[in-house]
Amino acid sequence: MSEMIIEPINKYGLTISAENRHKPLFSKIGVVGAGKEGRNIINMTSTAGMEVVFLDESLERIEFVMGELEKVMNQKITGWGLTQSEKKVIMNRITPTLEYEDFAGCDLVIECTRYTESGRRSTPLRKNIFKKLEEILDEDAIIATNGSTIIISELASELEHKERCVSLYFPVSHPDARILEIVSGMYTSEEVYQKMEIFARLINYKPHRINESNGNVSLRMVATMLNEACQILLERVTSLEDIEETFTIIYGQRYGIFRLADIIGIERLVTLMEAMFNDFGEKHYKPNPLLWKLYRSNQLGVRTGKGFYVYDENGEPLSPNKSLYN
Amino acid sequence: MKILVLNCGSSSIKYKLFEMESKEVVAQGGIEKIGMKGSFLKLTLPDGQKVMLEGEILEHRAGIEYILGVLLSEKYGCIKSLDEIEAVGHRVVHGGERFNKSVLINEEVIQMLNECIELAPLHNPPNLKGIYAIQELMPKTPQVGVFDTAFHQTMPDYAYMYGIPYVLYEKYGIRRYGFHGTSHRYVSKRACDFLGLPFEEQRIITAHIGNGGSVTAIKNGHSIDTSMGMTPVEGLIMGTRCGDLDPGVISYIMEKEHMGTKGISTLLNKFSGVLGISGISSDMREIEAGIREDNKRAILAMKTYNYRIKKYVGSYAAALGGVDILVFTGGVGENQAVTRKEVCQDMAFMGIELDEELNASVRATEVVISKPSSKVKVVIIPTDEELTIARDTVQILKEF
C-alpha cells in the first residue's frame, strides 16, 4: 500500500473555494511579553492548535516562561488527564524569541507586556511595540493588546493601518470564565472585529462585542462592588469573611469579592478605577483607601503572595491579610 | 440507487455513500476538527488508498460542501451529478420521546428536532446543521432522520424513570432514553438471522462497546432496558466517560475543586473512564500495551471496564428472565478478546460457556464464540450503523 496522499482541500468546495483560497486564519500568532496573562494566552492558543511565537526580554526569562508553561501542562496531566503526547505536541507549537523579526508571517500578535512579573504597564513602551510590529507584519495582520483600560485607540493612533488594532480581555477569575471581551476602538474595522470573533471561537471562548470603555463590562461591574465591600470593611460593619460569604453564598459566586480582587490583581483594579474615575467623574469609581494601601505596599494579590489574603506558593489562600487593618 | 449517510458530530462528519442494490460502499470518509486548527477530510478510495485533504473547515456547512465536492470530483469522486444521490440519511442522536422510529425530514420534524436540543445540547445542533446544509445544497433530495434513541422507546416506564421527583420528568423530560439504538437494533436482528432464530422470540443482551458503550436488554424484538440514560454518560465505564457514579460524588467534586457545571461535565465526559483511571489513554490498545508492561493502573482500568459490563449482563439477565443470545459488537466488543473473556467468566451458572480458545483467535467477524453446550449463544456481530441508516432511508422513501 502506498503512503497517504495529502493535498489541500480548497479546490473541492462547490461554492466556497474561489473566495477562500487564502491561507487559513490564525495558523501562526505572536505574543509580546509572557507574564502570567501572556502565558495564559500562549497556553490556550497552542492548545487550540495554533503555532505561537512569543517574545520576552532575555534568555533567562524565556527559560522561566517555558518552565512555567510546562508546569501548567503537568498540572493538567495530573489533574485533568492531558496526555504526555498531547503535551509534547502542544509544547512543539511554541517558539520563544528575543527578536521582533520572528513575528513575520503571524496574522495576529497580542501585546501583553508588563514591567515585571507583578507589575504595571507603560503606554509609551506599548506604543513603541505597536510600531515595531507594524514594520514586520503583513498589512492585514491584526495587532491586539490584552487589557481592560481605554488604550487601543491611543495605541493605534500612530500606526499606518489603524484599523487593524483591537483590544482583548481574557477574564482571569476562573478557568471556566470563557468569554472573550473584544474591544473595538475608534479605528477598528468591522472585518478585524469579525476575525477576532472567529479567533475567540477557535480557542473555545464566547465572543462579546465591547465598545471601547474603561473596564469593559466584566471589570466595571466588579470595581464598584469591590469599592463598596472595602467601605463596608473600613466601617467595620462586618468581617472580611462575612462579606466574602455574602458574595459566595447569597449571590452564588464562586469566590468572594476580595479573593476575586486578589486574583484579578490589585494593581489592575486600582489603575482601572483611577481611569474610570477620571473618565466618568463618579466618586464610586475612586479606589477605596484600602485598595491604595495594598497598591502602595506592593501587596497586589495572588501574584505577589499577599493582597486581601496571604497565599501559599500554589496561590491558595492561607488566611486573611491581617496587616490590612493595622 | 445511491444513498448518502451522514453522521455529524460536534466537530466531525462521517459519511458513507451506498449503492443499495449491491449494498456496496462506493465512497467513505470523514472530516475532523471542524472549527478548529488542523481540520481535514480523510477518505478511503475503493482500492484502499487513503487520501487526506487539509484546509480550513470552519463549520459543518463547509464540511458537507467539501464532501459533496469530493464525491463529484474527477480525481476521487464516483458520481457525475448530485442528482444521483437518491436520498440522504442522517444519524440523529436524540429524538426524545417524540420519535420512536426513523422519519422523513420535513419542516415539522425540524421544528421537533429543535425542541429536542435541550436534551442533547452537544449532539443535536450539529445533526441539524447537517440537515440544513443538505437542504441548501441539495434542495430536492429527501432526507431521513434515524435516531439513536428511537429503538429504546419501547422501554417500560419503570425502566426509564429515575428515582427523582416526578415533576422533573414532566418539566424537563428527565428520564432514561438510551443511545446506540441503531447499532443495538442491527446487531440483535442480525444475530438472530445469523443463528437462524426468530428475532421476535429471543431474550438478547447486546453489548455495544467501544470508546463509548452501552448494553441493551432486548425481549421479543423490543428494547426493554439499556445502560445509557438521559445522556451518554450513564452506564458502562467508557474511554473517557465515567459511567454510573454516585450523584453525591458530583457535588462533592464541584465543591472541592471549585468547579462549575461546565467543568464537571468536561471532567466526567472527557477526562474520566479508562483514561481517567489509567492516566494513559482512552484507547484500549494502549491500555493493553500498558498491561503488558505491568502498569498497575492500566490493569485496574481494564478490570474496572470489564467488571462493569459483566454487572450489566448479569442484571439484564435478571430483567429478561434469562438469556438466549449475548452479542458483542463495537470496536472493543469485536476486537478485544480479553474483555469478552472476563465478561463471560464464571457465568456457567446462567448458561454462558465461552469457547476461550476460539474467542482468543477471532475478531471483527460474525462468529459464535460459545461452546456447543452453552445454553446462551455468545456471538460477535460487527455493527453497521451506516448500513442500517441507509436501509431505513430506503424503507421510508418507499413508504412515501
PDB file of C-alpha atoms in Angstrom, chain A residues 70-241:
ATOM      1  CA  GLU A  70       5.350  23.174  31.199  1.00  0.00           C
ATOM      2  CA  LYS A  71       4.299  23.372  34.827  1.00  0.00           C
ATOM      3  CA  VAL A  72       0.748  24.292  33.855  1.00  0.00           C
ATOM      4  CA  MET A  73       0.598  21.370  31.437  1.00  0.00           C
ATOM      5  CA  ASN A  74       1.998  18.986  34.015  1.00  0.00           C
ATOM      6  CA  GLN A  75      -0.694  20.128  36.411  1.00  0.00           C
ATOM      7  CA  LYS A  76      -3.241  19.358  33.725  1.00  0.00           C
ATOM      8  CA  ILE A  77      -1.730  15.913  33.274  1.00  0.00           C
ATOM      9  CA  THR A  78      -2.041  15.065  36.957  1.00  0.00           C
ATOM     10  CA  GLY A  79      -5.394  16.735  37.486  1.00  0.00           C
ATOM     11  CA  TRP A  80      -7.285  16.505  34.249  1.00  0.00           C
ATOM     12  CA  GLY A  81      -5.752  13.894  32.087  1.00  0.00           C
ATOM     13  CA  LEU A  82      -3.892  15.776  29.364  1.00  0.00           C
ATOM     14  CA  THR A  83      -1.636  13.061  27.990  1.00  0.00           C
ATOM     15  CA  GLN A  84       2.154  13.273  27.759  1.00  0.00           C
ATOM     16  CA  SER A  85       1.989  13.013  23.991  1.00  0.00           C
ATOM     17  CA  GLU A  86      -0.552  15.837  23.753  1.00  0.00           C
ATOM     18  CA  LYS A  87       1.719  17.966  25.910  1.00  0.00           C
ATOM     19  CA  LYS A  88       4.627  17.225  23.605  1.00  0.00           C
ATOM     20  CA  VAL A  89       2.636  18.244  20.545  1.00  0.00           C
ATOM     21  CA  ILE A  90       1.467  21.456  22.229  1.00  0.00           C
ATOM     22  CA  MET A  91       4.934  22.397  23.514  1.00  0.00           C
ATOM     23  CA  ASN A  92       6.265  21.883  19.983  1.00  0.00           C
ATOM     24  CA  ARG A  93       3.944  24.590  18.715  1.00  0.00           C
ATOM     25  CA  ILE A  94       5.522  27.195  20.999  1.00  0.00           C
ATOM     26  CA  THR A  95       8.583  29.105  19.787  1.00  0.00           C
ATOM     27  CA  PRO A  96      10.350  31.605  22.050  1.00  0.00           C
ATOM     28  CA  THR A  97      12.273  34.527  20.593  1.00  0.00           C
ATOM     29  CA  LEU A  98      14.141  37.707  21.506  1.00  0.00           C
ATOM     30  CA  GLU A  99      13.680  39.292  18.058  1.00  0.00           C
ATOM     31  CA  TYR A 100      10.626  41.055  16.666  1.00  0.00           C
ATOM     32  CA  GLU A 101      11.557  39.776  13.200  1.00  0.00           C
ATOM     33  CA  ASP A 102      10.350  36.325  14.209  1.00  0.00           C
ATOM     34  CA  PHE A 103       6.774  37.608  14.247  1.00  0.00           C
ATOM     35  CA  ALA A 104       6.882  37.822  10.433  1.00  0.00           C
ATOM     36  CA  GLY A 105       4.021  35.788   8.976  1.00  0.00           C
ATOM     37  CA  CYS A 106       1.856  35.973  12.098  1.00  0.00           C
ATOM     38  CA  ASP A 107      -1.723  37.022  11.376  1.00  0.00           C
ATOM     39  CA  LEU A 108      -2.289  38.161  14.938  1.00  0.00           C
ATOM     40  CA  VAL A 109       0.100  39.474  17.576  1.00  0.00           C
ATOM     41  CA  ILE A 110      -1.121  40.173  21.093  1.00  0.00           C
ATOM     42  CA  GLU A 111       0.791  42.611  23.267  1.00  0.00           C
ATOM     43  CA  CYS A 112       0.760  41.715  26.981  1.00  0.00           C
ATOM     44  CA  THR A 113       3.846  43.445  28.354  1.00  0.00           C
ATOM     45  CA  ARG A 114       4.427  44.324  31.953  1.00  0.00           C
ATOM     46  CA  TYR A 115       7.473  45.849  33.613  1.00  0.00           C
ATOM     47  CA  THR A 116       7.861  42.904  35.923  1.00  0.00           C
ATOM     48  CA  GLU A 117       6.087  39.683  36.699  1.00  0.00           C
ATOM     49  CA  SER A 118       3.947  41.568  39.236  1.00  0.00           C
ATOM     50  CA  GLY A 119       3.935  44.820  37.526  1.00  0.00           C
ATOM     51  CA  ARG A 120       2.381  47.788  35.975  1.00  0.00           C
ATOM     52  CA  ARG A 121       2.224  48.879  32.374  1.00  0.00           C
ATOM     53  CA  SER A 122       3.692  51.671  30.293  1.00  0.00           C
ATOM     54  CA  THR A 123       1.866  53.363  27.446  1.00  0.00           C
ATOM     55  CA  PRO A 124       4.984  54.725  25.610  1.00  0.00           C
ATOM     56  CA  LEU A 125       6.523  51.279  25.701  1.00  0.00           C
ATOM     57  CA  ARG A 126       3.367  49.712  24.309  1.00  0.00           C
ATOM     58  CA  LYS A 127       3.127  52.316  21.561  1.00  0.00           C
ATOM     59  CA  ASN A 128       6.660  51.517  20.604  1.00  0.00           C
ATOM     60  CA  ILE A 129       5.851  47.810  20.425  1.00  0.00           C
ATOM     61  CA  PHE A 130       2.858  48.505  18.177  1.00  0.00           C
ATOM     62  CA  LYS A 131       5.088  50.457  15.801  1.00  0.00           C
ATOM     63  CA  LYS A 132       7.725  47.745  15.704  1.00  0.00           C
ATOM     64  CA  LEU A 133       5.049  45.168  14.983  1.00  0.00           C
ATOM     65  CA  GLU A 134       3.633  47.215  12.130  1.00  0.00           C
ATOM     66  CA  GLU A 135       7.040  47.245  10.470  1.00  0.00           C
ATOM     67  CA  ILE A 136       7.288  43.476  10.475  1.00  0.00           C
ATOM     68  CA  LEU A 137       3.754  42.209   9.982  1.00  0.00           C
ATOM     69  CA  ASP A 138       1.725  41.879   6.781  1.00  0.00           C
ATOM     70  CA  GLU A 139      -0.772  44.662   6.119  1.00  0.00           C
ATOM     71  CA  ASP A 140      -3.782  42.584   7.098  1.00  0.00           C
ATOM     72  CA  ALA A 141      -2.265  41.135  10.274  1.00  0.00           C
ATOM     73  CA  ILE A 142      -4.079  42.126  13.435  1.00  0.00           C
ATOM     74  CA  ILE A 143      -2.296  43.845  16.308  1.00  0.00           C
ATOM     75  CA  ALA A 144      -4.035  43.411  19.630  1.00  0.00           C
ATOM     76  CA  THR A 145      -3.398  44.402  23.173  1.00  0.00           C
ATOM     77  CA  ASN A 146      -4.533  42.488  26.195  1.00  0.00           C
ATOM     78  CA  GLY A 147      -6.152  44.904  28.587  1.00  0.00           C
ATOM     79  CA  SER A 148      -9.210  46.446  30.089  1.00  0.00           C
ATOM     80  CA  THR A 149      -8.434  50.174  30.141  1.00  0.00           C
ATOM     81  CA  ILE A 150      -9.097  52.573  27.272  1.00  0.00           C
ATOM     82  CA  ILE A 151      -5.947  52.342  25.292  1.00  0.00           C
ATOM     83  CA  ILE A 152      -6.467  50.752  21.921  1.00  0.00           C
ATOM     84  CA  SER A 153      -7.351  53.932  20.014  1.00  0.00           C
ATOM     85  CA  GLU A 154      -4.337  55.639  21.517  1.00  0.00           C
ATOM     86  CA  LEU A 155      -2.028  52.736  20.698  1.00  0.00           C
ATOM     87  CA  ALA A 156      -3.420  52.601  17.168  1.00  0.00           C
ATOM     88  CA  SER A 157      -3.310  56.305  16.537  1.00  0.00           C
ATOM     89  CA  GLU A 158       0.249  56.466  15.270  1.00  0.00           C
ATOM     90  CA  LEU A 159       0.097  53.412  13.049  1.00  0.00           C
ATOM     91  CA  GLU A 160      -0.374  53.453   9.314  1.00  0.00           C
ATOM     92  CA  HIS A 161      -3.071  50.765   9.392  1.00  0.00           C
ATOM     93  CA  LYS A 162      -5.006  51.811  12.458  1.00  0.00           C
ATOM     94  CA  GLU A 163      -7.998  49.680  11.548  1.00  0.00           C
ATOM     95  CA  ARG A 164      -6.092  46.505  12.403  1.00  0.00           C
ATOM     96  CA  CYS A 165      -5.870  47.269  16.125  1.00  0.00           C
ATOM     97  CA  VAL A 166      -8.144  45.701  18.659  1.00  0.00           C
ATOM     98  CA  SER A 167      -8.135  45.163  22.395  1.00  0.00           C
ATOM     99  CA  LEU A 168      -8.874  41.853  24.060  1.00  0.00           C
ATOM    100  CA  TYR A 169      -9.663  40.966  27.613  1.00  0.00           C
ATOM    101  CA  PHE A 170      -9.483  37.375  28.823  1.00  0.00           C
ATOM    102  CA  PRO A 171     -11.269  37.231  32.179  1.00  0.00           C
ATOM    103  CA  VAL A 172      -8.944  35.613  34.719  1.00  0.00           C
ATOM    104  CA  SER A 173     -11.371  34.919  37.549  1.00  0.00           C
ATOM    105  CA  HIS A 174     -11.556  31.165  36.975  1.00  0.00           C
ATOM    106  CA  PRO A 175     -10.812  28.660  34.203  1.00  0.00           C
ATOM    107  CA  ASP A 176     -14.434  28.371  33.081  1.00  0.00           C
ATOM    108  CA  ALA A 177     -14.746  32.141  32.528  1.00  0.00           C
ATOM    109  CA  ARG A 178     -14.500  31.605  28.798  1.00  0.00           C
ATOM    110  CA  ILE A 179     -15.851  34.861  27.489  1.00  0.00           C
ATOM    111  CA  LEU A 180     -13.535  36.990  25.389  1.00  0.00           C
ATOM    112  CA  GLU A 181     -14.254  40.690  25.570  1.00  0.00           C
ATOM    113  CA  ILE A 182     -13.330  42.047  22.154  1.00  0.00           C
ATOM    114  CA  VAL A 183     -12.985  45.795  22.255  1.00  0.00           C
ATOM    115  CA  SER A 184     -13.334  47.824  19.084  1.00  0.00           C
ATOM    116  CA  GLY A 185     -11.538  51.152  19.274  1.00  0.00           C
ATOM    117  CA  MET A 186     -12.290  54.245  17.223  1.00  0.00           C
ATOM    118  CA  TYR A 187     -10.344  52.891  14.274  1.00  0.00           C
ATOM    119  CA  THR A 188     -11.037  49.152  14.480  1.00  0.00           C
ATOM    120  CA  SER A 189     -12.635  47.862  11.278  1.00  0.00           C
ATOM    121  CA  GLU A 190     -15.626  45.540  11.271  1.00  0.00           C
ATOM    122  CA  GLU A 191     -13.581  42.996   9.328  1.00  0.00           C
ATOM    123  CA  VAL A 192     -10.966  42.883  12.063  1.00  0.00           C
ATOM    124  CA  TYR A 193     -13.664  42.553  14.702  1.00  0.00           C
ATOM    125  CA  GLN A 194     -15.269  39.669  12.808  1.00  0.00           C
ATOM    126  CA  LYS A 195     -11.927  37.916  12.520  1.00  0.00           C
ATOM    127  CA  MET A 196     -11.464  38.217  16.266  1.00  0.00           C
ATOM    128  CA  GLU A 197     -14.823  36.557  16.787  1.00  0.00           C
ATOM    129  CA  ILE A 198     -13.520  33.622  14.785  1.00  0.00           C
ATOM    130  CA  PHE A 199     -10.360  33.671  16.899  1.00  0.00           C
ATOM    131  CA  ALA A 200     -12.471  33.552  20.064  1.00  0.00           C
ATOM    132  CA  ARG A 201     -14.369  30.520  18.805  1.00  0.00           C
ATOM    133  CA  LEU A 202     -11.180  28.769  17.748  1.00  0.00           C
ATOM    134  CA  ILE A 203      -9.923  28.936  21.330  1.00  0.00           C
ATOM    135  CA  ASN A 204     -13.351  27.977  22.620  1.00  0.00           C
ATOM    136  CA  TYR A 205     -14.332  31.365  24.035  1.00  0.00           C
ATOM    137  CA  LYS A 206     -17.652  33.084  23.568  1.00  0.00           C
ATOM    138  CA  PRO A 207     -17.028  36.486  21.982  1.00  0.00           C
ATOM    139  CA  HIS A 208     -18.613  39.588  23.494  1.00  0.00           C
ATOM    140  CA  ARG A 209     -18.559  42.795  21.493  1.00  0.00           C
ATOM    141  CA  ILE A 210     -17.483  45.785  23.585  1.00  0.00           C
ATOM    142  CA  ASN A 211     -17.288  49.390  22.540  1.00  0.00           C
ATOM    143  CA  GLU A 212     -14.179  50.966  23.984  1.00  0.00           C
ATOM    144  CA  SER A 213     -14.923  51.934  27.567  1.00  0.00           C
ATOM    145  CA  ASN A 214     -12.797  51.705  30.673  1.00  0.00           C
ATOM    146  CA  GLY A 215     -13.182  48.417  32.484  1.00  0.00           C
ATOM    147  CA  ASN A 216     -15.148  46.869  29.632  1.00  0.00           C
ATOM    148  CA  VAL A 217     -18.146  45.180  31.205  1.00  0.00           C
ATOM    149  CA  SER A 218     -16.723  42.490  33.428  1.00  0.00           C
ATOM    150  CA  LEU A 219     -14.314  44.668  35.406  1.00  0.00           C
ATOM    151  CA  ARG A 220     -16.530  47.726  35.565  1.00  0.00           C
ATOM    152  CA  MET A 221     -19.136  45.703  37.426  1.00  0.00           C
ATOM    153  CA  VAL A 222     -16.566  44.258  39.797  1.00  0.00           C
ATOM    154  CA  ALA A 223     -14.933  47.625  40.513  1.00  0.00           C
ATOM    155  CA  THR A 224     -17.932  49.260  42.133  1.00  0.00           C
ATOM    156  CA  MET A 225     -18.817  46.125  44.050  1.00  0.00           C
ATOM    157  CA  LEU A 226     -15.248  45.924  45.363  1.00  0.00           C
ATOM    158  CA  ASN A 227     -15.232  49.574  46.427  1.00  0.00           C
ATOM    159  CA  GLU A 228     -18.433  49.063  48.355  1.00  0.00           C
ATOM    160  CA  ALA A 229     -17.076  45.922  50.000  1.00  0.00           C
ATOM    161  CA  CYS A 230     -13.905  47.795  51.053  1.00  0.00           C
ATOM    162  CA  GLN A 231     -16.008  50.577  52.518  1.00  0.00           C
ATOM    163  CA  ILE A 232     -18.110  48.085  54.491  1.00  0.00           C
ATOM    164  CA  LEU A 233     -14.893  46.619  55.825  1.00  0.00           C
ATOM    165  CA  LEU A 234     -13.490  50.058  56.710  1.00  0.00           C
ATOM    166  CA  GLU A 235     -16.659  50.994  58.542  1.00  0.00           C
ATOM    167  CA  ARG A 236     -16.372  47.698  60.410  1.00  0.00           C
ATOM    168  CA  VAL A 237     -19.937  46.802  59.525  1.00  0.00           C
ATOM    169  CA  THR A 238     -18.871  43.186  59.453  1.00  0.00           C
ATOM    170  CA  SER A 239     -15.813  40.974  58.973  1.00  0.00           C
ATOM    171  CA  LEU A 240     -13.958  40.207  55.736  1.00  0.00           C
ATOM    172  CA  GLU A 241     -15.027  36.578  55.989  1.00  0.00           C
TER     173      GLU A 241
END
